């Protein structure tokens, strides 16, 4: 009986430790600033609305709703590349939002981009799948259950406990492989300026070797100061100013 009590206590402690990871909700952020930016967008003052959304994101209060509204304001202003970027950033935060995915397809088609032109990094899709399925939490749960099964088999002398614990451990490793694989994806950025020039060096006086399509997503190879070295969908490599692109792997700076 004492052994069973010990196993039960350990199990309850483990489950309690999982609750914050599984149930934690995003921080509320800046609702007053968000409402103010929405009011400015409804009034047709899109530059101020976009500046408000950017300030909220730069302060760390990101959400799919923030970027959804950002996309609507950008589209109303005619900045369709920025609208597509905002929707893609919303998808990064909430991969399971079907409305965001539908809007991405609509804006992509309006910009005459192929699906491949906004998905140049296959491993990014793997990373989004891991986030959508919450495989980090699944892995943690399976590992804890495996440890508990091993403990129960040891304390209660259960012959069937060890095979079950081993199976849970194997499942935990397999579920961990998906987010680990996705973590090797190169960072990407979306072009927000039509005809953004691609330079052969990180300098405004460098020679332009081409131009980028508005809305296309490009892998980021290197970053230095206000410049990113990227590879476009045709395979050309060069440097682009950060004001012409927006990264998808992190919140934008206020100056972006």
Short mmCIF file of C-alpha atoms in Angstrom, two decimals:
data_model
loop_
_atom_site.label_atom_id
_atom_site.label_comp_id
_atom_site.label_asym_id
_atom_site.label_seq_id
_atom_site.Cartn_x
_atom_site.Cartn_y
_atom_site.Cartn_z
CA UNK A 1 0.00 0.00 0.00
CA UNK A 2 2.83 2.36 0.80
CA UNK A 3 4.41 1.70 -2.60
CA UNK A 4 1.13 2.46 -4.35
CA UNK A 5 0.81 5.70 -2.39
CA UNK A 6 4.31 6.72 -3.46
CA UNK A 7 3.55 5.99 -7.13
CA UNK A 8 0.27 7.94 -6.92
CA UNK A 9 1.99 10.92 -5.34
CA UNK A 10 4.68 10.98 -8.04
CA UNK A 11 2.03 10.73 -10.75
CA UNK A 12 0.02 13.63 -9.35
CA UNK A 13 3.16 15.74 -9.07
CA UNK A 14 4.10 15.00 -12.69
CA UNK A 15 0.63 15.80 -14.00
CA UNK A 16 0.64 19.04 -12.04
CA UNK A 17 3.95 20.02 -13.57
CA UNK A 18 2.51 19.45 -17.07
CA UNK A 19 -0.53 21.67 -16.57
CA UNK A 20 1.22 25.02 -17.09
CA UNK A 21 2.83 23.80 -20.32
CA UNK A 22 -0.36 22.33 -21.72
CA UNK A 23 -2.86 24.95 -20.63
CA UNK A 24 -0.93 28.21 -20.50
CA UNK A 25 -2.59 30.92 -22.59
CA UNK A 26 -0.80 33.76 -24.38
CA UNK A 27 -0.32 36.97 -22.44
CA UNK A 28 -3.12 39.47 -23.13
CA UNK A 29 -0.72 42.07 -24.50
CA UNK A 30 -1.81 45.66 -25.10
CA UNK A 31 -5.61 45.74 -25.56
CA UNK A 32 -5.91 49.53 -25.37
CA UNK A 33 -3.32 50.11 -28.10
CA UNK A 34 -4.89 47.31 -30.15
CA UNK A 35 -8.35 48.93 -29.96
CA UNK A 36 -6.87 52.30 -30.86
CA UNK A 37 -5.15 50.88 -33.95
CA UNK A 38 -8.37 49.14 -34.98
CA UNK A 39 -10.30 52.40 -34.66
CA UNK A 40 -7.72 54.16 -36.83
CA UNK A 41 -8.04 51.43 -39.46
CA UNK A 42 -11.84 51.74 -39.45
CA UNK A 43 -11.48 55.50 -39.87
CA UNK A 44 -9.26 54.95 -42.91
CA UNK A 45 -6.05 56.19 -41.26
CA UNK A 46 -4.09 53.12 -42.36
CA UNK A 47 -0.55 54.51 -41.81
CA UNK A 48 -1.30 55.21 -38.13
CA UNK A 49 -3.06 51.87 -37.74
CA UNK A 50 -0.10 50.01 -39.22
CA UNK A 51 2.31 51.95 -37.01
CA UNK A 52 0.18 51.01 -34.01
CA UNK A 53 0.18 47.32 -34.91
CA UNK A 54 3.94 47.43 -35.46
CA UNK A 55 4.54 49.01 -32.06
CA UNK A 56 2.42 46.35 -30.34
CA UNK A 57 4.31 43.54 -32.10
CA UNK A 58 7.70 45.08 -31.37
CA UNK A 59 6.75 45.29 -27.68
CA UNK A 60 6.28 41.52 -27.64
CA UNK A 61 2.46 41.37 -27.66
CA UNK A 62 2.11 39.26 -30.79
CA UNK A 63 -1.01 37.28 -31.69
CA UNK A 64 -2.67 35.89 -34.79
CA UNK A 65 -5.48 38.45 -34.34
CA UNK A 66 -2.99 41.30 -34.34
CA UNK A 67 -1.48 40.18 -37.65
CA UNK A 68 -4.89 39.44 -39.16
CA UNK A 69 -5.96 43.05 -38.58
CA UNK A 70 -2.56 44.24 -39.74
CA UNK A 71 -3.07 42.35 -42.99
CA UNK A 72 -6.52 43.88 -43.56
CA UNK A 73 -5.18 47.41 -43.01
CA UNK A 74 -2.18 46.80 -45.27
CA UNK A 75 -4.39 45.40 -48.04
CA UNK A 76 -6.75 48.36 -47.78
CA UNK A 77 -3.74 50.63 -48.19
CA UNK A 78 -2.64 48.70 -51.28
CA UNK A 79 0.40 47.11 -49.63
CA UNK A 80 -0.42 43.54 -50.64
CA UNK A 81 3.07 42.21 -50.00
CA UNK A 82 2.89 43.49 -46.43
CA UNK A 83 -0.60 41.99 -46.11
CA UNK A 84 0.69 38.58 -47.19
CA UNK A 85 3.62 38.83 -44.79
CA UNK A 86 1.26 39.65 -41.91
CA UNK A 87 -0.92 36.65 -42.74
CA UNK A 88 2.12 34.37 -42.95
CA UNK A 89 3.28 35.67 -39.58
CA UNK A 90 -0.21 34.97 -38.18
CA UNK A 91 0.10 31.41 -39.49
CA UNK A 92 3.43 31.05 -37.72
CA UNK A 93 1.71 31.90 -34.44
CA UNK A 94 -1.45 29.86 -35.08
CA UNK A 95 -0.82 27.20 -37.76
CA UNK A 96 -4.30 25.71 -37.33
CA UNK A 97 -6.30 28.85 -38.19
CA UNK A 98 -8.20 27.91 -41.37
CA UNK A 99 -9.38 31.47 -42.02
CA UNK A 100 -5.76 32.66 -42.10
CA UNK A 101 -4.80 29.87 -44.49
CA UNK A 102 -7.68 30.72 -46.82
CA UNK A 103 -6.75 34.40 -46.81
CA UNK A 104 -3.12 33.54 -47.54
CA UNK A 105 -4.22 31.64 -50.64
CA UNK A 106 -6.43 34.53 -51.74
CA UNK A 107 -3.73 37.20 -51.38
CA UNK A 108 -1.10 34.92 -52.92
CA UNK A 109 -3.30 34.41 -55.98
CA UNK A 110 -3.94 38.16 -56.23
CA UNK A 111 -0.17 38.70 -56.35
CA UNK A 112 0.16 36.02 -59.07
CA UNK A 113 2.46 33.91 -56.93
CA UNK A 114 2.67 30.14 -57.07
CA UNK A 115 2.31 28.23 -53.79
CA UNK A 116 6.00 27.27 -54.03
CA UNK A 117 6.97 30.95 -54.12
CA UNK A 118 5.71 31.46 -50.57
CA UNK A 119 7.06 28.13 -49.26
CA UNK A 120 10.73 27.91 -50.27
CA UNK A 121 11.79 26.06 -47.11
CA UNK A 122 10.12 22.62 -46.71
CA UNK A 123 11.35 22.23 -43.14
CA UNK A 124 9.32 25.31 -42.17
CA UNK A 125 6.20 23.28 -42.95
CA UNK A 126 7.47 20.54 -40.63
CA UNK A 127 8.00 23.09 -37.87
CA UNK A 128 4.47 24.46 -38.29
CA UNK A 129 3.05 20.93 -38.14
CA UNK A 130 4.87 20.35 -34.87
CA UNK A 131 3.42 23.56 -33.41
CA UNK A 132 -0.06 22.79 -34.71
CA UNK A 133 -0.07 19.32 -33.10
CA UNK A 134 1.64 20.62 -29.92
CA UNK A 135 4.23 17.89 -30.24
CA UNK A 136 6.42 19.54 -27.62
CA UNK A 137 3.69 18.92 -25.06
CA UNK A 138 3.01 15.45 -26.45
CA UNK A 139 6.70 14.57 -26.10
CA UNK A 140 6.81 15.83 -22.53
CA UNK A 141 3.69 13.86 -21.59
CA UNK A 142 5.04 10.65 -23.15
CA UNK A 143 8.41 11.01 -21.41
CA UNK A 144 6.77 11.60 -18.03
CA UNK A 145 4.41 8.65 -18.54
CA UNK A 146 7.37 6.47 -19.49
CA UNK A 147 9.22 7.45 -16.31
CA UNK A 148 6.11 6.78 -14.24
CA UNK A 149 5.66 3.38 -15.88
CA UNK A 150 9.28 2.48 -15.12
CA UNK A 151 8.82 3.64 -11.53
CA UNK A 152 5.61 1.69 -11.12
CA UNK A 153 7.18 -1.45 -12.56
CA UNK A 154 10.09 -1.10 -10.15
CA UNK A 155 8.08 -0.35 -7.02
CA UNK A 156 5.15 -2.65 -7.68
CA UNK A 157 7.06 -5.43 -9.43
CA UNK A 158 4.83 -5.27 -12.51
CA UNK A 159 6.19 -7.42 -15.32
CA UNK A 160 4.12 -5.64 -17.96
CA UNK A 161 5.24 -2.21 -16.82
CA UNK A 162 8.67 -2.18 -18.44
CA UNK A 163 7.54 -2.99 -22.02
CA UNK A 164 4.86 -0.32 -21.72
CA UNK A 165 7.40 2.17 -20.42
CA UNK A 166 9.75 1.34 -23.29
CA UNK A 167 6.96 1.80 -25.84
CA UNK A 168 6.07 5.19 -24.35
CA UNK A 169 9.72 6.24 -24.48
CA UNK A 170 9.97 5.24 -28.14
CA UNK A 171 6.81 7.22 -28.96
CA UNK A 172 8.26 10.19 -27.10
CA UNK A 173 11.44 10.06 -29.16
CA UNK A 174 9.48 9.77 -32.41
CA UNK A 175 7.25 12.74 -31.53
CA UNK A 176 10.34 14.77 -30.62
CA UNK A 177 11.93 14.10 -34.01
CA UNK A 178 9.35 16.26 -35.83
CA UNK A 179 10.04 19.57 -34.00
CA UNK A 180 13.76 18.79 -33.94
CA UNK A 181 13.73 18.33 -37.71
CA UNK A 182 11.73 21.53 -38.15
CA UNK A 183 14.24 23.47 -36.07
CA UNK A 184 16.79 23.07 -38.89
CA UNK A 185 14.68 25.19 -41.24
CA UNK A 186 16.41 28.29 -42.55
CA UNK A 187 14.80 31.60 -41.54
CA UNK A 188 12.66 33.17 -44.25
CA UNK A 189 11.38 36.63 -45.11
CA UNK A 190 8.58 37.99 -47.28
CA UNK A 191 9.16 40.78 -49.79
CA UNK A 192 6.90 43.70 -48.90
CA UNK A 193 8.00 46.18 -51.58
CA UNK A 194 7.17 45.78 -55.25
CA UNK A 195 10.33 45.52 -57.35
CA UNK A 196 12.65 45.52 -54.33
CA UNK A 197 16.20 45.62 -55.72
CA UNK A 198 18.65 42.79 -55.11
CA UNK A 199 22.22 44.08 -54.69
CA UNK A 200 25.55 42.30 -55.10
CA UNK A 201 26.81 43.79 -51.81
CA UNK A 202 25.36 45.16 -48.57
CA UNK A 203 25.54 48.78 -49.67
CA UNK A 204 23.06 51.19 -51.30
CA UNK A 205 25.80 52.13 -53.77
CA UNK A 206 26.29 48.51 -54.83
CA UNK A 207 25.12 47.30 -58.21
CA UNK A 208 21.57 45.99 -58.45
CA UNK A 209 21.65 42.48 -59.92
CA UNK A 210 17.91 41.96 -60.08
CA UNK A 211 14.60 42.67 -58.42
CA UNK A 212 12.27 40.68 -56.18
CA UNK A 213 8.58 39.93 -56.63
CA UNK A 214 6.24 41.49 -54.14
CA UNK A 215 5.04 38.89 -51.66
CA UNK A 216 7.53 36.15 -52.51
CA UNK A 217 9.13 34.40 -49.54
CA UNK A 218 12.89 33.99 -49.61
CA UNK A 219 15.36 32.13 -47.37
CA UNK A 220 17.60 34.37 -45.27
CA UNK A 221 21.24 33.33 -45.62
CA UNK A 222 22.91 36.07 -43.61
CA UNK A 223 22.08 39.27 -41.75
CA UNK A 224 24.26 42.28 -41.15
CA UNK A 225 23.01 45.66 -39.97
CA UNK A 226 20.14 46.84 -42.15
CA UNK A 227 20.81 44.22 -44.80
CA UNK A 228 19.83 40.62 -45.42
CA UNK A 229 21.53 38.22 -47.81
CA UNK A 230 18.82 36.14 -49.43
CA UNK A 231 18.17 33.67 -52.23
CA UNK A 232 15.19 34.34 -54.47
CA UNK A 233 12.95 31.70 -56.01
CA UNK A 234 15.01 31.72 -59.23
CA UNK A 235 18.16 30.81 -57.28
CA UNK A 236 19.78 34.26 -57.46
CA UNK A 237 21.58 35.39 -54.32
CA UNK A 238 22.22 38.91 -53.16
CA UNK A 239 21.58 41.55 -50.55
CA UNK A 240 18.33 43.35 -49.83
CA UNK A 241 17.53 46.18 -47.45
CA UNK A 242 15.52 45.14 -44.39
CA UNK A 243 12.90 47.79 -45.10
CA UNK A 244 11.99 45.88 -48.28
CA UNK A 245 11.43 42.52 -46.57
CA UNK A 246 9.93 41.24 -43.33
CA UNK A 247 11.23 38.17 -41.55
CA UNK A 248 8.77 35.43 -40.65
CA UNK A 249 10.69 33.92 -37.74
CA UNK A 250 10.38 36.88 -35.38
CA UNK A 251 8.49 40.07 -34.63
CA UNK A 252 9.35 43.11 -36.75
CA UNK A 253 11.29 46.00 -35.35
CA UNK A 254 9.54 49.37 -35.03
CA UNK A 255 11.74 50.72 -37.84
CA UNK A 256 10.86 47.82 -40.21
#
